[in-house]
Coordinates of N, CA and C in Angstrom, one line a residue:
M1 N 69.2 8.3 -65.1 CA 70.6 8.0 -65.5 C 70.6 6.6 -66.1
M2 N 71.3 6.1 -67.1 CA 71.5 5.0 -67.6 C 72.9 4.7 -67.9
L3 N 73.4 3.4 -67.8 CA 74.7 2.9 -68.2 C 74.8 2.3 -69.8
K4 N 75.8 2.8 -70.4 CA 76.0 2.2 -71.7 C 77.4 1.8 -71.9
T5 N 77.6 0.9 -72.9 CA 79.1 0.5 -72.9 C 79.7 1.0 -74.2
N6 N 80.8 1.3 -74.3 CA 81.5 2.0 -75.7 C 82.3 0.8 -76.2
H7 N 83.1 1.2 -77.2 CA 83.9 -0.1 -78.0 C 85.1 -0.7 -77.1
N8 N 85.3 0.0 -75.8 CA 86.3 -0.8 -74.8 C 85.6 -1.5 -73.9
N9 N 84.3 -1.5 -74.2 CA 83.5 -2.5 -72.9 C 83.6 -1.8 -71.5
S10 N 84.0 -0.4 -71.6 CA 83.9 0.4 -70.3 C 82.5 1.0 -70.1
Y11 N 82.0 1.4 -69.0 CA 80.6 1.9 -68.7 C 80.8 3.3 -68.7
H12 N 79.7 4.1 -69.3 CA 79.7 5.4 -69.2 C 78.3 5.8 -68.8
R13 N 78.1 6.7 -68.2 CA 76.8 7.2 -67.6 C 76.1 8.2 -68.6
K14 N 75.1 8.0 -69.1 CA 74.2 8.9 -69.8 C 73.2 9.7 -69.0
R15 N 73.3 10.9 -68.8 CA 72.6 11.7 -68.1 C 71.4 12.4 -68.6
N16 N 70.2 12.4 -68.0 CA 69.2 13.2 -68.4 C 69.5 14.6 -67.9
K17 N 69.6 15.6 -68.9 CA 70.0 17.0 -68.6 C 69.0 17.6 -68.0
V18 N 68.9 17.8 -66.8 CA 67.8 18.5 -66.1 C 68.2 20.0 -65.6
L19 N 69.4 20.3 -65.7 CA 69.8 21.7 -65.3 C 70.0 22.4 -66.4
G20 N 69.3 23.6 -66.3 CA 69.4 24.7 -67.5 C 70.7 25.7 -67.2
L21 N 70.7 26.8 -68.1 CA 71.9 27.6 -68.1 C 71.8 28.3 -66.8
P22 N 70.7 28.9 -66.4 CA 70.7 29.6 -65.1 C 71.3 28.9 -64.0
E23 N 71.0 27.5 -63.9 CA 71.5 26.7 -62.8 C 73.0 26.4 -62.8
L24 N 73.4 26.2 -64.1 CA 74.7 25.9 -64.4 C 75.6 27.3 -64.0
I25 N 75.2 28.3 -64.3 CA 75.9 29.6 -64.0 C 75.8 29.7 -62.5
A26 N 74.6 29.4 -61.8 CA 74.4 29.5 -60.4 C 75.5 28.6 -59.7
I27 N 75.7 27.4 -60.1 CA 76.6 26.4 -59.4 C 78.0 26.9 -59.7
A28 N 78.3 27.5 -60.9 CA 79.8 28.1 -61.0 C 80.0 29.2 -60.2
L29 N 79.2 30.3 -60.2 CA 79.2 31.3 -59.3 C 79.3 30.9 -58.0
G30 N 78.3 29.9 -57.5 CA 78.4 29.5 -56.1 C 79.7 29.0 -55.6
G31 N 80.4 28.3 -56.6 CA 81.6 27.7 -56.4 C 82.6 28.7 -56.2
M32 N 82.7 29.7 -56.9 CA 83.6 30.7 -57.0 C 83.6 31.7 -55.8
V33 N 82.2 32.0 -55.4 CA 81.8 32.9 -54.5 C 81.2 32.1 -53.4
G34 N 81.7 31.2 -52.8 CA 81.2 30.4 -51.9 C 80.7 30.9 -50.6
G35 N 80.3 30.0 -49.8 CA 80.0 30.5 -48.3 C 81.2 31.1 -47.4
G36 N 82.4 30.7 -48.2 CA 83.4 31.3 -47.5 C 83.5 32.9 -47.1
I37 N 82.8 33.6 -48.0 CA 82.7 35.0 -47.9 C 82.0 35.5 -46.7
F38 N 81.2 34.5 -46.1 CA 80.6 34.7 -44.9 C 81.2 34.1 -43.7
T39 N 81.8 32.9 -44.0 CA 82.5 32.1 -43.1 C 83.7 33.0 -42.4
I40 N 84.7 33.5 -43.3 CA 85.8 34.0 -43.0 C 86.2 35.2 -43.2
L41 N 85.3 35.9 -43.8 CA 85.5 37.3 -44.1 C 86.0 38.4 -42.8
G42 N 85.4 38.0 -41.6 CA 85.5 38.8 -40.7 C 86.9 38.3 -40.1
I43 N 87.3 37.2 -40.2 CA 88.7 37.1 -39.7 C 89.8 37.5 -40.7
S44 N 89.5 37.5 -41.9 CA 90.3 38.2 -43.0 C 90.5 39.6 -42.5
V45 N 89.3 40.2 -42.3 CA 89.4 41.7 -42.1 C 90.5 41.9 -40.8
S46 N 90.1 41.0 -39.9 CA 91.0 41.2 -38.5 C 92.4 41.0 -38.8
M47 N 92.9 40.1 -39.7 CA 94.2 39.9 -39.9 C 94.9 40.8 -41.1
V48 N 94.2 41.1 -42.1 CA 94.9 42.2 -43.0 C 94.3 43.6 -42.9
G49 N 93.3 43.8 -42.2 CA 92.8 45.3 -42.0 C 92.5 45.9 -43.3
V50 N 93.2 47.0 -43.5 CA 92.9 48.0 -44.7 C 93.4 47.2 -45.8
F51 N 94.2 46.2 -45.9 CA 94.5 45.3 -47.2 C 93.3 44.3 -47.4
T52 N 92.2 44.4 -46.9 CA 91.1 43.2 -47.3 C 90.7 43.4 -48.7
P53 N 90.6 44.7 -49.3 CA 90.1 44.8 -50.6 C 91.3 44.3 -51.6
L54 N 92.4 44.4 -51.3 CA 93.6 43.8 -52.1 C 93.6 42.2 -52.1
A55 N 93.3 41.9 -50.7 CA 93.2 40.3 -50.8 C 92.1 39.7 -51.4
I56 N 91.0 40.6 -51.6 CA 89.7 39.9 -52.0 C 89.9 39.9 -53.7
I57 N 90.8 41.2 -54.1 CA 91.1 41.1 -55.4 C 91.9 39.9 -55.8
L58 N 93.0 39.9 -55.2 CA 93.9 38.7 -55.3 C 93.2 37.2 -55.5
G59 N 92.5 37.1 -54.4 CA 91.7 35.8 -54.4 C 90.7 35.8 -55.7
G60 N 90.0 37.0 -56.0 CA 89.2 36.9 -57.2 C 90.1 36.5 -58.5
L61 N 91.4 37.0 -58.4 CA 92.1 36.7 -59.6 C 92.7 35.2 -59.7
L62 N 93.1 34.7 -58.5 CA 93.3 33.2 -58.3 C 92.0 32.5 -58.7
A63 N 90.6 32.9 -58.3 CA 89.5 32.0 -58.7 C 89.4 32.0 -60.1
Y64 N 89.6 33.2 -60.8 CA 89.5 33.5 -62.3 C 90.4 32.4 -63.0
L65 N 91.5 32.4 -62.5 CA 92.7 31.4 -63.1 C 92.4 29.9 -62.8
A66 N 91.7 29.7 -61.9 CA 91.3 28.4 -61.9 C 90.1 28.2 -62.7
A67 N 89.1 28.9 -62.7 CA 87.8 28.9 -63.6 C 88.2 28.8 -65.1
Y68 N 89.4 29.6 -65.3 CA 89.9 29.6 -67.1 C 90.4 28.1 -67.1
S69 N 91.3 27.6 -66.2 CA 91.9 26.4 -66.5 C 90.8 25.3 -66.5
Y70 N 89.7 25.2 -65.8 CA 88.6 24.3 -66.0 C 87.7 24.5 -67.1
V71 N 87.6 25.6 -67.7 CA 87.1 25.8 -68.9 C 87.9 25.3 -70.1
K72 N 89.2 25.5 -70.0 CA 90.2 25.0 -70.9 C 90.4 23.6 -71.0
L73 N 90.4 22.9 -69.8 CA 90.4 21.5 -69.7 C 89.1 20.7 -70.2
G74 N 88.0 21.4 -70.0 CA 86.7 21.0 -70.5 C 86.5 20.9 -71.9
V75 N 87.1 22.1 -72.4 CA 87.1 22.2 -73.8 C 87.9 21.1 -74.5
Y76 N 89.2 20.9 -74.0 CA 90.1 20.1 -74.4 C 89.7 18.5 -74.4
Y77 N 89.3 18.3 -73.2 CA 89.0 16.8 -72.9 C 87.4 16.5 -73.4
K78 N 86.6 17.4 -73.4 CA 85.2 17.4 -73.8 C 84.4 16.4 -72.8
D79 N 84.9 16.6 -71.6 CA 84.1 15.9 -70.4 C 83.5 16.5 -69.4
E80 N 82.6 16.3 -68.7 CA 81.8 16.9 -67.7 C 82.2 16.4 -66.2
G81 N 83.2 15.5 -66.1 CA 83.7 14.9 -65.0 C 84.6 15.9 -63.9
A82 N 85.0 16.7 -64.5 CA 85.6 17.8 -63.8 C 87.0 17.3 -63.4
T83 N 87.5 17.6 -62.1 CA 88.9 17.4 -61.5 C 89.1 15.8 -61.7
Y84 N 88.2 15.0 -61.4 CA 88.4 13.3 -61.4 C 88.7 13.1 -62.9
A85 N 88.0 13.4 -63.9 CA 87.9 13.0 -65.2 C 89.2 13.7 -65.8
F86 N 89.5 14.8 -65.5 CA 90.8 15.4 -66.1 C 92.1 14.7 -65.6
C87 N 91.9 14.4 -64.5 CA 93.2 13.6 -64.1 C 93.4 12.2 -64.6
K88 N 92.3 11.7 -64.6 CA 92.1 10.3 -65.3 C 92.6 10.3 -66.6
K89 N 92.3 11.3 -67.4 CA 92.6 11.3 -68.8 C 94.2 11.8 -68.9
T90 N 94.7 12.7 -68.1 CA 95.9 13.0 -68.0 C 96.9 12.0 -67.7
F91 N 96.6 11.2 -66.6 CA 97.3 10.1 -66.3 C 96.7 8.8 -66.8
P92 N 96.4 8.4 -68.0 CA 95.7 7.2 -68.2 C 96.3 5.8 -67.5
D93 N 97.5 5.8 -67.4 CA 98.2 4.6 -67.0 C 98.2 4.5 -65.4
S94 N 97.6 5.5 -64.7 CA 97.6 5.5 -63.4 C 96.4 5.8 -62.7
P95 N 95.6 4.4 -62.5 CA 94.2 4.6 -61.8 C 94.4 5.2 -60.2
F96 N 95.4 5.1 -59.8 CA 95.8 5.6 -58.4 C 95.6 7.1 -58.3
A97 N 96.3 7.9 -59.4 CA 96.2 9.2 -59.5 C 94.9 9.8 -59.7
A98 N 94.1 9.4 -60.5 CA 92.6 9.8 -60.5 C 91.9 9.5 -59.2
S99 N 92.0 8.3 -58.6 CA 91.4 7.7 -57.4 C 91.9 8.7 -56.3
L100 N 93.1 9.1 -56.2 CA 93.5 9.8 -55.1 C 93.0 11.3 -55.2
I101 N 92.9 12.0 -56.4 CA 92.3 13.2 -56.8 C 91.0 13.1 -56.3
G102 N 90.0 12.1 -56.8 CA 88.7 12.0 -56.4 C 88.6 12.1 -55.0
W103 N 89.2 11.2 -54.2 CA 89.1 11.2 -52.7 C 89.3 12.6 -52.0
W104 N 90.4 13.3 -52.5 CA 90.7 14.5 -52.0 C 89.6 15.6 -52.4
V105 N 89.0 15.4 -53.4 CA 88.0 16.3 -54.0 C 86.8 16.1 -53.1
I106 N 86.3 14.8 -52.7 CA 85.2 14.5 -52.0 C 85.5 15.1 -50.6
F107 N 86.7 14.8 -49.9 CA 87.1 15.3 -48.8 C 86.9 16.8 -48.5
G108 N 87.4 17.6 -49.6 CA 87.1 19.0 -49.5 C 85.9 19.4 -49.6
Y109 N 85.0 18.8 -50.4 CA 83.5 19.3 -50.5 C 82.9 18.9 -49.1
I110 N 83.1 17.7 -48.6 CA 82.5 17.6 -47.5 C 83.0 18.2 -46.1
S111 N 84.2 18.8 -46.1 CA 84.8 19.6 -45.2 C 84.0 21.0 -45.3
T112 N 83.9 21.5 -46.7 CA 83.4 22.8 -46.9 C 81.9 22.8 -46.5
L113 N 81.3 21.8 -46.8 CA 80.0 21.6 -46.6 C 79.7 21.9 -45.0
A114 N 80.4 21.0 -44.3 CA 80.3 21.0 -42.8 C 80.5 22.4 -42.3
L115 N 81.6 23.2 -42.8 CA 81.7 24.4 -42.4 C 80.7 25.3 -42.7
Y116 N 80.1 25.3 -43.9 CA 79.2 26.2 -44.3 C 77.9 25.9 -43.3
A117 N 77.5 24.7 -43.1 CA 76.3 24.4 -42.4 C 76.5 24.8 -41.0
Y118 N 77.7 24.5 -40.7 CA 78.0 25.2 -39.3 C 77.9 26.6 -38.9
T119 N 78.5 27.3 -39.8 CA 78.6 28.9 -39.9 C 77.0 29.1 -40.2
F120 N 76.3 28.6 -41.0 CA 74.9 29.1 -41.0 C 74.1 28.7 -39.8
A121 N 74.2 27.9 -39.1 CA 73.8 27.5 -37.9 C 73.9 28.6 -36.7
S122 N 75.3 28.9 -36.9 CA 75.7 29.9 -35.9 C 75.0 31.3 -36.1
Y123 N 75.0 31.6 -37.4 CA 74.3 32.6 -37.7 C 72.5 32.7 -37.4
A124 N 72.2 31.6 -37.6 CA 70.6 31.3 -37.6 C 70.0 31.1 -36.1
I125 N 71.1 30.9 -35.1 CA 70.7 30.8 -33.7 C 71.1 31.9 -33.0
S126 N 71.9 32.9 -33.6 CA 72.9 34.0 -32.9 C 71.9 34.9 -31.8
G127 N 70.6 35.0 -32.3 CA 69.7 35.9 -31.5 C 68.9 35.2 -30.6
L128 N 69.0 33.8 -30.4 CA 68.2 33.1 -29.8 C 68.8 32.8 -28.2
A129 N 67.9 32.5 -27.2 CA 68.5 32.2 -26.0 C 69.6 31.1 -25.9
F130 N 69.4 30.1 -26.7 CA 70.4 29.1 -26.6 C 71.5 29.2 -27.7
A131 N 71.8 30.5 -28.2 CA 72.9 30.8 -29.2 C 74.2 30.3 -28.6
D132 N 74.6 30.1 -27.5 CA 75.7 29.5 -27.1 C 75.9 27.9 -26.9
S133 N 74.8 27.4 -27.4 CA 74.8 25.9 -27.2 C 75.3 25.2 -28.5
E134 N 76.3 24.4 -28.1 CA 77.2 23.9 -29.3 C 76.3 22.6 -29.8
W135 N 75.4 21.8 -28.8 CA 74.7 20.9 -29.6 C 73.5 21.3 -30.3
V136 N 73.1 22.4 -30.2 CA 71.8 23.0 -31.1 C 72.5 23.6 -32.0
R137 N 73.8 24.2 -31.9 CA 74.4 24.5 -33.4 C 74.6 23.5 -34.3
K138 N 75.1 22.4 -33.6 CA 75.4 21.2 -34.5 C 74.2 20.5 -35.1
L139 N 73.0 20.5 -34.2 CA 71.7 20.0 -34.7 C 71.3 20.7 -35.9
V140 N 71.3 22.1 -35.9 CA 71.0 23.0 -37.0 C 71.6 22.7 -38.0
A141 N 72.9 22.7 -37.8 CA 73.8 22.4 -39.2 C 73.7 21.0 -39.7
G142 N 73.5 19.9 -38.9 CA 73.0 18.6 -39.4 C 71.9 18.7 -40.1
A143 N 70.6 19.3 -39.7 CA 69.4 19.6 -40.2 C 69.6 20.2 -41.6
V144 N 70.4 21.2 -41.7 CA 70.5 21.9 -43.0 C 71.0 20.9 -44.0
I145 N 72.4 20.0 -43.7 CA 72.8 19.3 -44.5 C 71.7 18.2 -45.0
L146 N 70.9 17.6 -44.0 CA 69.9 16.8 -44.3 C 68.9 17.1 -45.3
T147 N 68.4 18.4 -45.0 CA 67.5 19.0 -45.8 C 68.0 19.0 -47.3
F148 N 69.1 19.7 -47.5 CA 69.6 19.7 -48.8 C 70.1 18.6 -49.4
A149 N 70.3 17.6 -48.8 CA 70.7 16.2 -49.3 C 69.2 15.7 -49.9
L150 N 68.2 15.6 -49.1 CA 67.0 15.2 -49.6 C 66.4 15.7 -50.7
I151 N 66.6 17.2 -50.6 CA 66.0 18.0 -51.9 C 66.7 17.5 -53.2
N152 N 67.9 17.3 -52.9 CA 69.0 17.0 -54.1 C 68.5 15.6 -54.6
I153 N 68.3 14.7 -53.8 CA 67.9 13.2 -54.1 C 66.6 13.2 -54.8
W154 N 65.5 14.2 -54.2 CA 64.3 14.1 -54.6 C 64.1 14.7 -56.0
S155 N 64.9 15.9 -56.1 CA 64.8 16.7 -57.5 C 66.1 17.3 -57.7
V156 N 66.8 16.9 -58.6 CA 68.3 17.8 -59.0 C 67.4 19.0 -59.7
K157 N 66.5 19.2 -60.4 CA 66.1 20.2 -61.0 C 65.5 21.2 -59.9
G158 N 64.9 20.8 -58.9 CA 64.4 21.6 -57.7 C 65.6 22.2 -57.1
M159 N 66.6 21.5 -56.9 CA 67.7 21.7 -56.1 C 68.5 22.7 -57.0
G160 N 68.5 22.6 -58.4 CA 68.9 23.6 -59.1 C 68.4 25.1 -58.9
K161 N 67.1 24.9 -58.8 CA 66.1 26.2 -58.6 C 66.4 26.8 -57.4
I162 N 66.8 26.1 -56.3 CA 67.1 26.5 -55.0 C 68.6 27.2 -55.1
E163 N 69.4 26.5 -55.8 CA 70.6 26.9 -56.0 C 70.5 28.4 -56.7
D164 N 69.8 28.6 -57.6 CA 69.6 29.9 -58.3 C 69.3 31.0 -57.2
I165 N 68.1 30.6 -56.5 CA 67.8 31.6 -55.6 C 68.9 32.1 -54.6
M166 N 69.6 31.0 -54.0 CA 70.5 31.3 -53.2 C 71.7 32.1 -53.7
V167 N 72.2 31.7 -54.7 CA 73.6 32.3 -55.3 C 73.1 33.6 -55.8
Y168 N 72.1 33.8 -56.5 CA 71.9 35.1 -57.1 C 71.3 36.1 -55.9
S169 N 70.8 35.6 -54.7 CA 70.4 36.5 -53.7 C 71.7 36.8 -53.0
K170 N 72.7 35.9 -52.8 CA 74.0 36.2 -52.1 C 74.7 37.2 -53.1
L171 N 74.7 37.3 -54.3 CA 75.3 38.3 -55.4 C 74.7 39.7 -55.0
V172 N 73.3 39.6 -54.9 CA 72.6 41.0 -54.7 C 73.0 41.4 -53.3
I173 N 73.1 40.6 -52.2 CA 73.2 41.1 -51.1 C 74.8 41.5 -51.0
L174 N 75.7 41.1 -51.6 CA 77.1 41.4 -51.7 C 77.3 42.7 -52.4
T175 N 76.7 42.9 -53.4 CA 76.4 43.9 -54.3 C 76.0 45.2 -53.7
I176 N 74.9 44.9 -52.8 CA 74.4 46.1 -52.0 C 75.4 46.4 -50.7
I177 N 76.0 45.5 -50.2 CA 77.1 45.6 -49.1 C 78.2 46.4 -49.8
S178 N 78.7 46.0 -50.9 CA 79.9 46.9 -51.5 C 79.6 48.1 -51.7
F179 N 78.3 48.7 -52.4 CA 77.9 49.8 -52.6 C 77.8 50.7 -51.4
V180 N 77.3 50.1 -50.3 CA 77.0 50.7 -49.1 C 78.4 51.1 -48.5
L181 N 79.4 50.0 -48.4 CA 80.8 50.3 -47.9 C 81.5 51.4 -48.5
T182 N 81.3 51.5 -50.1 CA 82.3 52.3 -50.6 C 81.5 53.7 -50.8
N183 N 80.4 53.7 -50.4 CA 79.6 55.2 -50.5 C 79.8 55.7 -49.0
N184 N 80.4 55.3 -47.9 CA 80.5 55.8 -46.7 C 82.0 55.9 -46.5

């Protein structure tokens, strides 16, 4: 990544594009069908029961509308900065608005990352003798976050390939579960 200036003497990053179409699709699908499907599905089923499929359809519709909005904003603004960049361009006279959105997005991602890692750790140690140990669960969750952070720092392309495997595997698993549940 290198910095260059434009006619306003502001700095812009020029990125070396290392992610291909499969990785970008996996990132988008991973964002839409995130780890929440494994984290809160059981809670949702216990709360809404037979209306779970309707809730999933409604959630899918909302996710579609959000994705459609991002696509339209990306085409309109021709920028890859997503929420922060869109807010900054929509409210150009207010650096506070874009900064506030940026910090909220970071907080949301960190919170979600922690929840997914904790849930993964809970599943990973569930059959072991120390499954009830809170500190082991947190240690595994921290190790998961550290591992993925190091992989991402080491190789964005490598992390993209891992994202491909994880997201497409998740979609295959969810498709199989859907077929099993609808045929019983």
